[in-house]
Short mmCIF file of C-alpha atoms in Angstrom, two decimals:
data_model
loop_
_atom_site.label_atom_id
_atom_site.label_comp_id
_atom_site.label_asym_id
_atom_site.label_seq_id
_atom_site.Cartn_x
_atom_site.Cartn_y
_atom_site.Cartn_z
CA UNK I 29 0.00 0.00 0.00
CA UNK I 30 0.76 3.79 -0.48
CA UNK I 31 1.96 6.10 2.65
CA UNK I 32 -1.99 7.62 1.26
CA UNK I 33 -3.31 4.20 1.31
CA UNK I 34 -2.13 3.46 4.83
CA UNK I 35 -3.41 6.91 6.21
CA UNK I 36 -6.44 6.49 3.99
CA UNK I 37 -7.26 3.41 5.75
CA UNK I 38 -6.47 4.25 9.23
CA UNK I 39 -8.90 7.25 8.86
CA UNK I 40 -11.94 4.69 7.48
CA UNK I 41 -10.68 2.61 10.94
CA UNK I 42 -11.65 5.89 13.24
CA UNK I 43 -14.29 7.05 11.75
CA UNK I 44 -16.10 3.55 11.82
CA UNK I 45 -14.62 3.45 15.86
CA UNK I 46 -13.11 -0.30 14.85
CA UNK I 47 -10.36 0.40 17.38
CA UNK I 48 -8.08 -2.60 16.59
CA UNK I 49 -8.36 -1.86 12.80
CA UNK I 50 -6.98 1.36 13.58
CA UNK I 51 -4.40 0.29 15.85
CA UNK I 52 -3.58 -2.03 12.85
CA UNK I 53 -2.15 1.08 10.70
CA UNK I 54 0.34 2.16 13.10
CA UNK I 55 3.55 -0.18 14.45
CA UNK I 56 3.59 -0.87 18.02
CA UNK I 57 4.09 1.32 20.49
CA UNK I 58 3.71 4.57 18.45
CA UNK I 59 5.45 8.13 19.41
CA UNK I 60 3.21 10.43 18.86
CA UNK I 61 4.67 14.20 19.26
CA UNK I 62 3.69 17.85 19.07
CA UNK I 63 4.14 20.07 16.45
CA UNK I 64 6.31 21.80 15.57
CA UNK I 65 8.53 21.61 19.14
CA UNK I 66 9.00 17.79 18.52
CA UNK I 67 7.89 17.45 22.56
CA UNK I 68 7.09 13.21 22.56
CA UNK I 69 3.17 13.13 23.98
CA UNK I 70 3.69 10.77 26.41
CA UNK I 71 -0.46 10.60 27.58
CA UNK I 72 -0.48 9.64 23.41
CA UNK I 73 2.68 7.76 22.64
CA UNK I 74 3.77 4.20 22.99
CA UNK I 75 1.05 2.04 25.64
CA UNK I 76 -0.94 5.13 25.75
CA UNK I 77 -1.92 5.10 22.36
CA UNK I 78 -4.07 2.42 22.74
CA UNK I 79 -5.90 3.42 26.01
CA UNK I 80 -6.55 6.78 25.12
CA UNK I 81 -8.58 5.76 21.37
CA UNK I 82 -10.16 2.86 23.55
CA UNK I 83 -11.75 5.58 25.54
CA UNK I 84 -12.11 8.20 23.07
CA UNK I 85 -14.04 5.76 20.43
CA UNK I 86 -16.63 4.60 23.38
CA UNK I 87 -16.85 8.06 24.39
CA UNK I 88 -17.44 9.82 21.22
CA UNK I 89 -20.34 7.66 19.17
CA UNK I 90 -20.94 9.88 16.45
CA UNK I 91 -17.09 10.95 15.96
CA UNK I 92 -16.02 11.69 12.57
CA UNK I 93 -13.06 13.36 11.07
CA UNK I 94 -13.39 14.92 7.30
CA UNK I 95 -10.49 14.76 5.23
CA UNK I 96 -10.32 18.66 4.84
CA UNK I 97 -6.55 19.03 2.51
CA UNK I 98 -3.93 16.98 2.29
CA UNK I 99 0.24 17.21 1.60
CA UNK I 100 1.93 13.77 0.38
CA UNK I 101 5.39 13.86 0.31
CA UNK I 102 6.88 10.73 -0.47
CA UNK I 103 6.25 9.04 2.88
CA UNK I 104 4.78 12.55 4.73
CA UNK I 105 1.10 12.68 4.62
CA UNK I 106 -0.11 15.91 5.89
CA UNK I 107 -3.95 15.92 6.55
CA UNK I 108 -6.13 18.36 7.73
CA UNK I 109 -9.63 17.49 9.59
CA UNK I 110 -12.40 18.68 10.95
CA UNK I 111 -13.56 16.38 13.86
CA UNK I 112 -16.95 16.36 14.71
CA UNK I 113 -18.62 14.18 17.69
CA UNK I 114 -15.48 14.04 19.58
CA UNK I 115 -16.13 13.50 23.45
CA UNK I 116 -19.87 14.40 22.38
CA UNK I 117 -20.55 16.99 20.83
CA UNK I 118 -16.95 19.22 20.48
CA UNK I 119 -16.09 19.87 16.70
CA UNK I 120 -12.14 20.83 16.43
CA UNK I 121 -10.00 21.14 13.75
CA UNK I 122 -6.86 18.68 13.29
CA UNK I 123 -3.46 18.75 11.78
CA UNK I 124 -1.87 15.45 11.68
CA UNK I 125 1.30 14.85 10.24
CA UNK I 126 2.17 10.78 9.48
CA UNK I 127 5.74 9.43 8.41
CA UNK I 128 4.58 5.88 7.15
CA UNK I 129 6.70 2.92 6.96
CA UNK I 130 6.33 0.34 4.33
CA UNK I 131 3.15 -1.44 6.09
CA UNK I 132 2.26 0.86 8.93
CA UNK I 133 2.54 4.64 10.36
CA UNK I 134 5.71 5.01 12.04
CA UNK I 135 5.50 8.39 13.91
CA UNK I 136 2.70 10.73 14.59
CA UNK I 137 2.86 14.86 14.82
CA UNK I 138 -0.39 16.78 16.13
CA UNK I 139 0.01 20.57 15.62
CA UNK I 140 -0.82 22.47 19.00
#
């Protein structure tokens, strides 16, 4: 698959809240890290990852994010969202930014 493929597919995962699905796009034990100080998320990184989209997904029944613009560059994918249902009824806008191995998303950057 595609670095687009793979992000493609991991955004299908959330927005259907199939939680292992999504885990499925993204190796093990994940860093996930803000943007653009490079500061490693610890409450999202590694174990964490896991936990916190357990909760989020049976928190947020009608979450959805909408594919808004996108950036590929080679393996960067650079997607813009806008989240809606998240813990309820918040809408937010997202910025993620995925480097993407050959199977799965290596490393994760959330603009703050």
């Amino acid at each position: 698959m595609s670095p687009e493929e793979i992000v493609d597919g991991q955004l299908a995962a959330y927005n259907a809240g199939d939680l292992e699905k999504f885990l499925g796009y993204y190796v093990e034990d994940v860093p996930v890290y803000a943007f653009p100080s490079g500061e490693i998320l610890a409450d999202r990184s590694g174990p964490a990852f896991r936990e916190r989209y357990a909760k989020l997904f049976a928190a947020s029944p009608d979450l959805h994010a909408e594919l808004v613009s996108r950036v590929t560059q080679g393996r960067i994918v650079i997607d813009q969202e806008r989240v809606t249902g998240f813990m309820g009824d918040e809408e937010r806008t997202a910025v993620a930014l995925y480097e993407v191995g050959a199977q799965r998303i290596e490393r994760v950057w959330f603009a703050t």
